Every structure is written in C-alpha cells, then in structure tokens.
Short mmCIF file of N, CA and C in Angstrom, two decimals:
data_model
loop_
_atom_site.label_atom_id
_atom_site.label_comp_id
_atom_site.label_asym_id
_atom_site.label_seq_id
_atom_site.Cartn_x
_atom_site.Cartn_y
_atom_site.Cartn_z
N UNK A 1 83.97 -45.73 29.23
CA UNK A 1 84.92 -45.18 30.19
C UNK A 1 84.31 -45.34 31.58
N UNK A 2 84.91 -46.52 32.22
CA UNK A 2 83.92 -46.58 33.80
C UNK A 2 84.31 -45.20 34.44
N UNK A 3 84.99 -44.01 34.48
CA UNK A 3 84.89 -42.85 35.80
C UNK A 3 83.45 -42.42 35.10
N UNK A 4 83.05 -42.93 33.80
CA UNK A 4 81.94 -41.79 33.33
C UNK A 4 80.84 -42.17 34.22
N UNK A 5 80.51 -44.00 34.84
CA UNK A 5 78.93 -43.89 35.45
C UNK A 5 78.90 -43.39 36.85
N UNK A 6 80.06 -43.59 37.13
CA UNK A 6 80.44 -42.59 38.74
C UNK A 6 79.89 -40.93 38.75
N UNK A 7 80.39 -40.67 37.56
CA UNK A 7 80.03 -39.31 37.49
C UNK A 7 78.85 -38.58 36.96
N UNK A 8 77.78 -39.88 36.02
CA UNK A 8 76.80 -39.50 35.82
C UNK A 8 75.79 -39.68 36.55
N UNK A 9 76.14 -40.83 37.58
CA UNK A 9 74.76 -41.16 38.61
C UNK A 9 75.28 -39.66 39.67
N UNK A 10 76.34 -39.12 40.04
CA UNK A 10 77.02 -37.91 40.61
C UNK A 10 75.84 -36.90 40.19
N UNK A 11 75.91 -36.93 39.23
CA UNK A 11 75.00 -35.69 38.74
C UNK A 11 73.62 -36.16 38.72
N UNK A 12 73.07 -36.74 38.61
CA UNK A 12 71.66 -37.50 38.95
C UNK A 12 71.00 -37.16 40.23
N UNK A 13 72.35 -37.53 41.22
CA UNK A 13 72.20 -37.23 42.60
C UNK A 13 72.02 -35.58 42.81
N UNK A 14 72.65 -34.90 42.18
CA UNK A 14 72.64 -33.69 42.63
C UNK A 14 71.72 -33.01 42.09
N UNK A 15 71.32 -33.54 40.75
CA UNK A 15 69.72 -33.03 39.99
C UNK A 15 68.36 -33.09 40.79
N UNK A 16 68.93 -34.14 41.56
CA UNK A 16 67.44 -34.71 42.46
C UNK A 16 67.50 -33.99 43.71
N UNK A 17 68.01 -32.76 44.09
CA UNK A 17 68.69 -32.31 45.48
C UNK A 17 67.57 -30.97 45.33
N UNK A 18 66.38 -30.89 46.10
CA UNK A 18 65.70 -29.75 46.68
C UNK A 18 66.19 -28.51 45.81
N UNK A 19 65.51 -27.23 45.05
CA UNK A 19 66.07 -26.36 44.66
C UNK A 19 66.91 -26.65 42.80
N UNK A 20 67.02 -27.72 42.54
CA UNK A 20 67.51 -27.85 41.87
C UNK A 20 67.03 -26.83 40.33
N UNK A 21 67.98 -26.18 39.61
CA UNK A 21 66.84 -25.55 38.78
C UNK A 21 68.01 -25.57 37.29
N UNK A 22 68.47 -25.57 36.03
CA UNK A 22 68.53 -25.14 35.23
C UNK A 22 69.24 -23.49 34.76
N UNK A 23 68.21 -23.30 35.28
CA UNK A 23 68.20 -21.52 34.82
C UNK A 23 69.41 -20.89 35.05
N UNK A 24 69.81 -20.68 36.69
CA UNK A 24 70.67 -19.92 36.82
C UNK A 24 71.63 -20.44 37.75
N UNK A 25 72.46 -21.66 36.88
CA UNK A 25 73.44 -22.42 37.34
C UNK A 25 74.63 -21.30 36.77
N UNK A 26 75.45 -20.81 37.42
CA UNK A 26 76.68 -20.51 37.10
C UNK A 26 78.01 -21.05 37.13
N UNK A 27 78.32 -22.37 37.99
CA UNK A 27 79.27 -23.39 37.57
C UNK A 27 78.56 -24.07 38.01
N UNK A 28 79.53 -25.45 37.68
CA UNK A 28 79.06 -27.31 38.23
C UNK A 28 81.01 -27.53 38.13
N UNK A 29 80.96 -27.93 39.68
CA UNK A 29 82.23 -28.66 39.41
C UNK A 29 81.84 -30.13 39.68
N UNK A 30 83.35 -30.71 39.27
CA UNK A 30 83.07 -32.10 39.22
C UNK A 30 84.32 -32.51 39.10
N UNK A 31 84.63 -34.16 39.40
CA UNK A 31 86.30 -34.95 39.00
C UNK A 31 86.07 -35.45 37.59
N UNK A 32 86.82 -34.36 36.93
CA UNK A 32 86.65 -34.60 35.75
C UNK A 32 87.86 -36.03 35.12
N UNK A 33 88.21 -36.60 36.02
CA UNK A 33 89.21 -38.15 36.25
C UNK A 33 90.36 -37.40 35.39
N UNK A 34 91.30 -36.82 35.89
CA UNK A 34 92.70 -36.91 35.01
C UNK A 34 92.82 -38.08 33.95
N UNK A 35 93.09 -37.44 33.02
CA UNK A 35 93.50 -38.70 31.85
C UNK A 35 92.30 -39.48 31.42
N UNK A 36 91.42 -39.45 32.00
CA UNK A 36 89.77 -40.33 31.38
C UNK A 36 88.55 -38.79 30.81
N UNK A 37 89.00 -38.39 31.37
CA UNK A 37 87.32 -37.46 31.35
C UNK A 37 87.17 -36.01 30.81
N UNK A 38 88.97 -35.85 30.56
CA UNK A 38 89.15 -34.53 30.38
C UNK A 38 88.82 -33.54 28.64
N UNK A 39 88.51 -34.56 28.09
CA UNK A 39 87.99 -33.98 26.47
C UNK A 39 87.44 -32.89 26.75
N UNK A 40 87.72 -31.31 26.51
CA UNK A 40 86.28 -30.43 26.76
C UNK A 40 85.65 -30.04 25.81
N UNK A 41 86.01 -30.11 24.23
CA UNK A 41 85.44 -30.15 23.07
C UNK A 41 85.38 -31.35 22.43
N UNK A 42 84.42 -32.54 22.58
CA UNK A 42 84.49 -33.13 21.74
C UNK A 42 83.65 -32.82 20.98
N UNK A 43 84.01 -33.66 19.33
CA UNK A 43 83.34 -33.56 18.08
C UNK A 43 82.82 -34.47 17.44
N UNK A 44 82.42 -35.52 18.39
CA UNK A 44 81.80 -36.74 17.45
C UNK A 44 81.52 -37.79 18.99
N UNK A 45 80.70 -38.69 18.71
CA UNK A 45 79.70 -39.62 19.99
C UNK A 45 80.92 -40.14 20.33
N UNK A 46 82.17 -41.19 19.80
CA UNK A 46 83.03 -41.49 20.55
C UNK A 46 84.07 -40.46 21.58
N UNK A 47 84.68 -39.10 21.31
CA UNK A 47 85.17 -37.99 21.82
C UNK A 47 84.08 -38.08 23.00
N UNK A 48 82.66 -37.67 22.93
CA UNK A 48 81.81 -37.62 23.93
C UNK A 48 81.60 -38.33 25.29
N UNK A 49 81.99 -39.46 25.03
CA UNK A 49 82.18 -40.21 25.86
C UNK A 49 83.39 -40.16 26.85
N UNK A 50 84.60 -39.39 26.68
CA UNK A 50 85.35 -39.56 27.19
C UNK A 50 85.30 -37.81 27.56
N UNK A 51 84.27 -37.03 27.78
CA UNK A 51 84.05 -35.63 28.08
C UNK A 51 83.89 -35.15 29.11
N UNK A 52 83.58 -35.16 30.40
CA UNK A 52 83.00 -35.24 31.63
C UNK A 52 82.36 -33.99 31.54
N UNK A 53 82.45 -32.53 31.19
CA UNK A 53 81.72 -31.53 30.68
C UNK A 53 80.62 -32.10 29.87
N UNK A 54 80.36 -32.88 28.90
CA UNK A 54 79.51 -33.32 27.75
C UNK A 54 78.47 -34.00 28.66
N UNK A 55 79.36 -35.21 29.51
CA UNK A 55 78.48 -36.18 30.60
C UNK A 55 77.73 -35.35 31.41
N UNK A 56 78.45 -34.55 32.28
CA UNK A 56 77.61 -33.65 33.34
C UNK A 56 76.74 -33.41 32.28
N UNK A 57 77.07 -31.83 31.66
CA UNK A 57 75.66 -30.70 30.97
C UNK A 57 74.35 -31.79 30.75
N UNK A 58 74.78 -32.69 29.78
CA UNK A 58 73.67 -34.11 28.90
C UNK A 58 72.75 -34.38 29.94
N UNK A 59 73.26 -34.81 31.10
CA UNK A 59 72.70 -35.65 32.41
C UNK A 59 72.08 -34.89 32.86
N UNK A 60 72.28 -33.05 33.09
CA UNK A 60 71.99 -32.25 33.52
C UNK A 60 70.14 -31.73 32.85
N UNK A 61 70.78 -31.88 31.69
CA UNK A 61 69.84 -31.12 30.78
C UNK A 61 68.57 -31.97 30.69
N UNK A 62 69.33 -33.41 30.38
CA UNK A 62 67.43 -34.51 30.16
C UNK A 62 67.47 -35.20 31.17
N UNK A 63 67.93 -35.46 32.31
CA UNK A 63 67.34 -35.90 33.26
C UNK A 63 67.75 -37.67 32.97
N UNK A 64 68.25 -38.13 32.14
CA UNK A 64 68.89 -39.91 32.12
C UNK A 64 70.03 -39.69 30.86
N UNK A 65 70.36 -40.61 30.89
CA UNK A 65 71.69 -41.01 30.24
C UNK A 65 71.32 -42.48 29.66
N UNK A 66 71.11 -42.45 28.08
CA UNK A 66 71.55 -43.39 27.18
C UNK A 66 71.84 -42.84 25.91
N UNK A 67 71.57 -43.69 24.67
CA UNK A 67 72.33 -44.20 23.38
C UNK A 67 71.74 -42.73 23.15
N UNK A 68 70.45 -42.03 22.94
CA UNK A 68 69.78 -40.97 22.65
C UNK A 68 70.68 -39.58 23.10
N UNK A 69 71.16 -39.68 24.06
CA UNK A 69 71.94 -38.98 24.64
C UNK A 69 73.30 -38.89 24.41
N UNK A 70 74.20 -39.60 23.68
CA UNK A 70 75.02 -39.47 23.03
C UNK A 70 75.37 -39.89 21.69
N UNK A 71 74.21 -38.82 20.71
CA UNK A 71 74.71 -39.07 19.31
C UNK A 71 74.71 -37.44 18.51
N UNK A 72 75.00 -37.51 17.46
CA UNK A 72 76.17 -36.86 16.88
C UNK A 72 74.96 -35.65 17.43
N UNK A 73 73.74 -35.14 16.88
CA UNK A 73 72.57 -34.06 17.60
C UNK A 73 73.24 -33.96 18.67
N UNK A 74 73.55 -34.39 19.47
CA UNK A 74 73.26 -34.29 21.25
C UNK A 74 74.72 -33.66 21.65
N UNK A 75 75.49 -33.89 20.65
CA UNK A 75 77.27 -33.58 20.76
C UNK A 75 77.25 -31.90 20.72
N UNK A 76 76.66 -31.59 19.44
CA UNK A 76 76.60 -30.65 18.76
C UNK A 76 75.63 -29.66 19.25
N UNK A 77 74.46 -29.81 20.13
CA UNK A 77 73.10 -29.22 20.77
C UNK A 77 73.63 -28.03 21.14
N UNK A 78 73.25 -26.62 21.27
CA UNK A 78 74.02 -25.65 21.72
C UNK A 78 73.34 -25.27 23.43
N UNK A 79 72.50 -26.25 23.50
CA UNK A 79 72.09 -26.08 25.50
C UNK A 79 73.29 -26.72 25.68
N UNK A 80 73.47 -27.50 25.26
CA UNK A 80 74.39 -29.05 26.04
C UNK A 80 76.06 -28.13 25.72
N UNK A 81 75.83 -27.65 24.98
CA UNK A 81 77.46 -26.93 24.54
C UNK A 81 77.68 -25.52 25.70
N UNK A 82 76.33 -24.90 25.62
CA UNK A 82 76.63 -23.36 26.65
C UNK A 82 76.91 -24.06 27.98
N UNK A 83 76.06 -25.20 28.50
CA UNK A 83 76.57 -25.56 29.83
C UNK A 83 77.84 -26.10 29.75
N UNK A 84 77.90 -27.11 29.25
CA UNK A 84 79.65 -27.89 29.02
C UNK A 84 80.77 -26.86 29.21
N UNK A 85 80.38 -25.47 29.19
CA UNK A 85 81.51 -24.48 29.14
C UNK A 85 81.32 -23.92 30.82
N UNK A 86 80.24 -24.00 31.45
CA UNK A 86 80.40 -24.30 32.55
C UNK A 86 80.95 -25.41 33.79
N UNK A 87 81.21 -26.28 33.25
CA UNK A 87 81.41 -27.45 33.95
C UNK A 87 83.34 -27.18 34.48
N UNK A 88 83.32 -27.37 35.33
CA UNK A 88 85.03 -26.89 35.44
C UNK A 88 85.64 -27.98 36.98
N UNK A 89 86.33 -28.35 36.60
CA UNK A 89 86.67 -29.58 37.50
C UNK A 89 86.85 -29.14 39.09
N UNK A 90 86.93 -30.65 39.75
CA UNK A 90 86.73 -29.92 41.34
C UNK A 90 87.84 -29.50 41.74
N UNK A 91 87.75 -28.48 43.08
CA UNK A 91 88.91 -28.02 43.65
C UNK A 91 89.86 -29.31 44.74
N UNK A 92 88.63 -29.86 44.71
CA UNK A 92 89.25 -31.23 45.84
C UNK A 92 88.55 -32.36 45.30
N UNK A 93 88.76 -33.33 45.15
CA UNK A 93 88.42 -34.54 45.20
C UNK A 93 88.72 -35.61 46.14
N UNK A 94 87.76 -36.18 46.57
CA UNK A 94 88.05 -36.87 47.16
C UNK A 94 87.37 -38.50 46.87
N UNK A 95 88.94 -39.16 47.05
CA UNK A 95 89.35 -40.52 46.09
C UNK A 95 87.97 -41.01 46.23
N UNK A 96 87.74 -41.96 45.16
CA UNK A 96 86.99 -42.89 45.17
C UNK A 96 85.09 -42.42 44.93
N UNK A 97 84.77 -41.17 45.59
CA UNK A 97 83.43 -40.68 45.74
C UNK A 97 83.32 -39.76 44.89
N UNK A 98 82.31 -40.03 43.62
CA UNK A 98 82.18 -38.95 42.48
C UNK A 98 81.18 -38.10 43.02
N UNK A 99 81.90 -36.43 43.13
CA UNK A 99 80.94 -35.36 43.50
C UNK A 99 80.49 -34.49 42.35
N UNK A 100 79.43 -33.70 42.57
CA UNK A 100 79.00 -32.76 41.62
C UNK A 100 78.59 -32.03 42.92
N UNK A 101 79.41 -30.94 42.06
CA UNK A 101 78.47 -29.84 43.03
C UNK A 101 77.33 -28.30 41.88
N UNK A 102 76.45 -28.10 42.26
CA UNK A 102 76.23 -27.16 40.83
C UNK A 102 76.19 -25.76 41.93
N UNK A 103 76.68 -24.61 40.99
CA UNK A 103 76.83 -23.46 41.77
C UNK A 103 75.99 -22.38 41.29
N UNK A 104 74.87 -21.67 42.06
CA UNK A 104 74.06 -21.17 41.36
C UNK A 104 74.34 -18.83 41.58
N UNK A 105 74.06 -18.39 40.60
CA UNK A 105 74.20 -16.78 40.68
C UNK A 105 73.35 -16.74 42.17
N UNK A 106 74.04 -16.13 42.98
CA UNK A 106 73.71 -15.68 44.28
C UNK A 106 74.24 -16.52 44.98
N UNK A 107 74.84 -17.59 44.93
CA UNK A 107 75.64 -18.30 45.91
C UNK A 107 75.16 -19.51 46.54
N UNK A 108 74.01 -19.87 45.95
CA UNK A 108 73.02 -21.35 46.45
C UNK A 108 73.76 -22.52 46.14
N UNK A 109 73.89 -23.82 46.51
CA UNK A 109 74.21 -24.58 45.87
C UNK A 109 73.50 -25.91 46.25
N UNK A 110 74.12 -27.04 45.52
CA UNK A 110 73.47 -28.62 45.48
C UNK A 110 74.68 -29.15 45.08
N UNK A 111 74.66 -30.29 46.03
CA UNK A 111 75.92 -31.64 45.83
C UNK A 111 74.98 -33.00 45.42
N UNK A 112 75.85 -33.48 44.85
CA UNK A 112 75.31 -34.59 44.84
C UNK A 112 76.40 -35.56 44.73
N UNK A 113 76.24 -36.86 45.49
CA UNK A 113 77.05 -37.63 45.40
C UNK A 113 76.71 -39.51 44.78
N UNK A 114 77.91 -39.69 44.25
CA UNK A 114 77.54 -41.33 43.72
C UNK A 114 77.21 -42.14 45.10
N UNK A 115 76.41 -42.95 44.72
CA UNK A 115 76.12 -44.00 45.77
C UNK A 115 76.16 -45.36 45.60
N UNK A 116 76.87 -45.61 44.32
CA UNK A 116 77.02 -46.44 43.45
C UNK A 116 77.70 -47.22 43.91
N UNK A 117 78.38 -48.53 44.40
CA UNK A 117 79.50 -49.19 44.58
C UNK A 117 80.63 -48.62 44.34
N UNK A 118 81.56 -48.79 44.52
CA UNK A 118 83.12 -48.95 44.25
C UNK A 118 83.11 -49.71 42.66
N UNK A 119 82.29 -50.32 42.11
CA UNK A 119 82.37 -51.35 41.33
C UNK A 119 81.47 -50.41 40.16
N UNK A 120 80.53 -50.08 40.52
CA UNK A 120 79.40 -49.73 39.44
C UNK A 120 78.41 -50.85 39.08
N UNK A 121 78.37 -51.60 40.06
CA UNK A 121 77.23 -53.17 40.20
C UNK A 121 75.68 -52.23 40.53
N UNK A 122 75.23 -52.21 39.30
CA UNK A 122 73.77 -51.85 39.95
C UNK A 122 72.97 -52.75 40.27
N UNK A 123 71.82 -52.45 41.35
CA UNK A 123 70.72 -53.16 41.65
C UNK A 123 70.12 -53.51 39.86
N UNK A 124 68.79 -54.85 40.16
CA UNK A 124 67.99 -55.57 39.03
C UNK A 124 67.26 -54.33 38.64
N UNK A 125 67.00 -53.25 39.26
CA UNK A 125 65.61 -52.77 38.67
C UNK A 125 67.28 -51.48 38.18
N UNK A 126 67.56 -51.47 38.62
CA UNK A 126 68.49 -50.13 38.00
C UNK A 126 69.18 -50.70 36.27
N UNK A 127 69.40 -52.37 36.12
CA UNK A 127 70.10 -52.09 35.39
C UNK A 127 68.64 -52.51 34.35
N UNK A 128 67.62 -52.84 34.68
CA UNK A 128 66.25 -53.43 33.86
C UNK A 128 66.19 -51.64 33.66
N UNK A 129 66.31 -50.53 34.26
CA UNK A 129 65.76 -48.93 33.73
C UNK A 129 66.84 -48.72 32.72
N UNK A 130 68.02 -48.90 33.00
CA UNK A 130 69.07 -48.77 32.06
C UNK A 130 68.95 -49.84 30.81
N UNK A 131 68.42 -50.74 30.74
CA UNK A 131 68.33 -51.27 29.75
C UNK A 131 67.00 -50.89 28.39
N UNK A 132 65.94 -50.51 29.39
CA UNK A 132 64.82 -50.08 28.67
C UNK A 132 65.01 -48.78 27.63
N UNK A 133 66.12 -47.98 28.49
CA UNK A 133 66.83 -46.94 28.38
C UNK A 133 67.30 -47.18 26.70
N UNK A 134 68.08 -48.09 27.33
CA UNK A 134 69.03 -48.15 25.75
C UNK A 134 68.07 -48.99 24.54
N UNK A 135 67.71 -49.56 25.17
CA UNK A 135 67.07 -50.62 24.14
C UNK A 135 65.69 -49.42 23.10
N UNK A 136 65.08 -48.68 23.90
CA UNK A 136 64.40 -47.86 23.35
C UNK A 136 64.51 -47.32 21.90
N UNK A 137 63.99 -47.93 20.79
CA UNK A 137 64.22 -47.08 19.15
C UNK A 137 65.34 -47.98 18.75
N UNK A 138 65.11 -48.94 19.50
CA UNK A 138 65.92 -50.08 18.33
C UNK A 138 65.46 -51.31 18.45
N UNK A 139 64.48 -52.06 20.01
CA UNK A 139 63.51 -53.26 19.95
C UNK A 139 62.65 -52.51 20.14
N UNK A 140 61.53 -53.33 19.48
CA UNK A 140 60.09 -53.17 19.84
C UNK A 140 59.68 -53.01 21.07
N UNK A 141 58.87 -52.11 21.42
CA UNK A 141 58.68 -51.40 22.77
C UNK A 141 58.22 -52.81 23.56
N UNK A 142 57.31 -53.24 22.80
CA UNK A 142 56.27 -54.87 23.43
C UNK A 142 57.20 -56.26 23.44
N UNK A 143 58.50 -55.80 22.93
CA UNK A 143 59.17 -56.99 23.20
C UNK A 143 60.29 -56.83 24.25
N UNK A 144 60.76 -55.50 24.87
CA UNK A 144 61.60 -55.41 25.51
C UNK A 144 60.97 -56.31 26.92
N UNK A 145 60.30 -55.59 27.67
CA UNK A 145 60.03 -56.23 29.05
C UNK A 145 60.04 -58.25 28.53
N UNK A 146 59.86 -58.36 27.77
CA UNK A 146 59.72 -59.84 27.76
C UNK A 146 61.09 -60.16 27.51
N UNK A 147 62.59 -59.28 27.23
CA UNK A 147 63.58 -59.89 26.97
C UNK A 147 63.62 -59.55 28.35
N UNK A 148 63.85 -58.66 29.05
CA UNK A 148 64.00 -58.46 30.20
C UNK A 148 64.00 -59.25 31.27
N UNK A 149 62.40 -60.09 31.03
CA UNK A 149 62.10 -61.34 31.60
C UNK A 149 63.23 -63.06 31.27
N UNK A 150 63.26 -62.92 30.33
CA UNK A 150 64.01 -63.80 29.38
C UNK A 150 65.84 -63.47 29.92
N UNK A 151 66.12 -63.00 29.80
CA UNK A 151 67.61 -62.60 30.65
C UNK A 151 67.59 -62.50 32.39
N UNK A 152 66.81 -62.31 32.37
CA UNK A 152 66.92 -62.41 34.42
C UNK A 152 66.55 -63.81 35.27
N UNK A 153 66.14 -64.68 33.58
CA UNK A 153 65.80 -66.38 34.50
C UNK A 153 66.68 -67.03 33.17
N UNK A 154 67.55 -66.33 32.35
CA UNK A 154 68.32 -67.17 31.55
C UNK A 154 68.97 -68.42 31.74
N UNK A 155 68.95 -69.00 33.07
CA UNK A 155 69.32 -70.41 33.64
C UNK A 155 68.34 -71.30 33.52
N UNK A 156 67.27 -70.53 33.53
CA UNK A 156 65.78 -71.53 33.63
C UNK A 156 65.55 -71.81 32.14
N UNK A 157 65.89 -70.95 31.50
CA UNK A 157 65.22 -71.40 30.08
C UNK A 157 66.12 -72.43 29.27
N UNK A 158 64.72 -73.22 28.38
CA UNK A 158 64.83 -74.69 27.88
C UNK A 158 66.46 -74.43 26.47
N UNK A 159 66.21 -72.94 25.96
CA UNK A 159 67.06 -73.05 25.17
C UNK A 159 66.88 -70.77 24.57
N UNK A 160 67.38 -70.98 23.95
CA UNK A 160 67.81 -69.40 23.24
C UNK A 160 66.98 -68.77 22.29
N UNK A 161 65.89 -69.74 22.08
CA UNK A 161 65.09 -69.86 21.02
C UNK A 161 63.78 -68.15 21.15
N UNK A 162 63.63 -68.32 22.25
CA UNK A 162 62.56 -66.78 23.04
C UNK A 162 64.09 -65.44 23.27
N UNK A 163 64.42 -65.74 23.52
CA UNK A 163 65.61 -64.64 23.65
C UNK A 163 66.19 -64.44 22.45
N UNK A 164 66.47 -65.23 21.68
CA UNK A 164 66.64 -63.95 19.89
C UNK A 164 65.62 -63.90 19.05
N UNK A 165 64.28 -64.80 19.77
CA UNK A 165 63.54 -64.00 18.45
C UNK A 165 62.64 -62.52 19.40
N UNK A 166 62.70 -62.44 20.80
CA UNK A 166 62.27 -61.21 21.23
C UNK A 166 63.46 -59.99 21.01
N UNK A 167 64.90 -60.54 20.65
CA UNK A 167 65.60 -59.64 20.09
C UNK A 167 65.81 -59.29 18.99
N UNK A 168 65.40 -60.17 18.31
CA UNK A 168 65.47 -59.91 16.72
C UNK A 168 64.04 -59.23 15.75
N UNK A 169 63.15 -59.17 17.27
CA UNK A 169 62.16 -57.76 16.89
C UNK A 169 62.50 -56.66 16.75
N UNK A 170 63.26 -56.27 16.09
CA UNK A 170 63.38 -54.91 15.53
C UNK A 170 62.67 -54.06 14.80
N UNK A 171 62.81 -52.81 15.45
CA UNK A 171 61.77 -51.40 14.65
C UNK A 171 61.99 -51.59 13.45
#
C-alpha cells in the first residue's frame, strides 16, 4: 500500500524528534489515507498492512520497518495492540505531506514529517538499509552486501551467474 511508506518514514521522523519517549504517549495522530489505511483491527500480516494504527504503533515501538515487523507475532503483540488503540487520525491533513504528530500526558508534543519524495524514490544507501532490512533471516548475512554490490553495477556484470548463486544462499 504506497500511503503506508509516507507514513512510516512520518513516524521515523517524529521518533527521531528531541524528547521523544514511549512511556507516556497519550495519542499519535496521523492521515490514516481514507480508503487505504483505515483497518484498525487487523488479524493477520496481509490486514496489517493496510492498518495505519498497526504501521504507526510497529514503527513506533522498534524503531524500523520490515518483513520481521509484520508477521502474524507482531499483529497480535499486545505493546503494538495497546498503542494501535491510540493512534487516531489527523484533525487536518494536509495533501500530499505525511504527518505524525505524538501527543504526550501533560501536553508535550513531537511532529514529524515525511521527507520522502512525492514518489517514495529513496536515496542508494536508504534503499541498500531497507534491503538488508528485509533480506535479514532469509540470505546469508555474508552474502547480502555482495548481492547488494551485484545489483547496484547489474549493467556491468558479464552475466547472472554471481547474482543467483549469492541469492540462492539461503539460511
């Protein structure tokens, strides 16, 4: 669901904002995208995905977003469930710029905003962290950076022969 990386680098941004704490968050609003994002109970990794409560709390709670982060454990987690019941959509949105704001008991708060393209085109090293990300517990730790390498000069190479057998190292 593309409103979801708008809204998870959103919350990234606002995790990383001075003060930031866990403890005594009493809401997080956010554009929870009409019609994309609005699941607030889901019950299984596909439902999850289309949650924006599930996305925020998750993002909130471990600090990145991959495959680890949305499976059937992580749906079901009861941190990730007590916050998700906090998460409550924004009062304003404004088009195009995914906000988070988190609202803390006593009245403190932190925004954070996407800085992401219009597109969701990340920089080489953003989508090489996101890939390490995912790839993690399914290639071999010692073979990822070398696919890594192997896909970012994929024009240069003689043939396909290093790129599926560093993928076909599997745990």
């Amino acid at each position: 669901c593309t409103p979801a990386h708008g809204l998870i680098d959103a919350t990234f941004a606002a995790r990383r904002q001075p003060g930031f704490t866990l403890d005594s968050i009493e809401s997080v609003e956010a554009d929870l995208h009409t019609f994309s994002l609005l699941r607030s109970d889901p019950q299984d990794e596909d439902a999850a995905g289309f949650s924006g409560a599930f996305l925020v709390a998750t993002a909130l709670i471990h600090g990145e977003f991959g495959l680890e982060q949305v499976s059937e454990e992580a749906v079901h987690d009861p941190e990730i469930r007590a916050l998700m019941a906090r998460v409550v959509p924004a009062k304003s949105v404004i088009d195009g710029i995914d906000t988070v704001t988190i609202r803390y008991r006593g009245g403190k708060y932190v925004t954070g905003k996407n800085t992401a393209r219009p597109t969701y085109i990340y920089s080489d090293a953003e989508t090489a962290a996101k890939f390490r990300l995912s790839a993690k517990g399914v290639i071999l730790a010692s073979d990822i950076e070398g696919l890594i390498e192997v896909i970012c000069t994929l024009e240069t190479q003689p043939n396909l022969r290093r790129l599926t057998s560093l993928a076909a190292g599997r745990i």
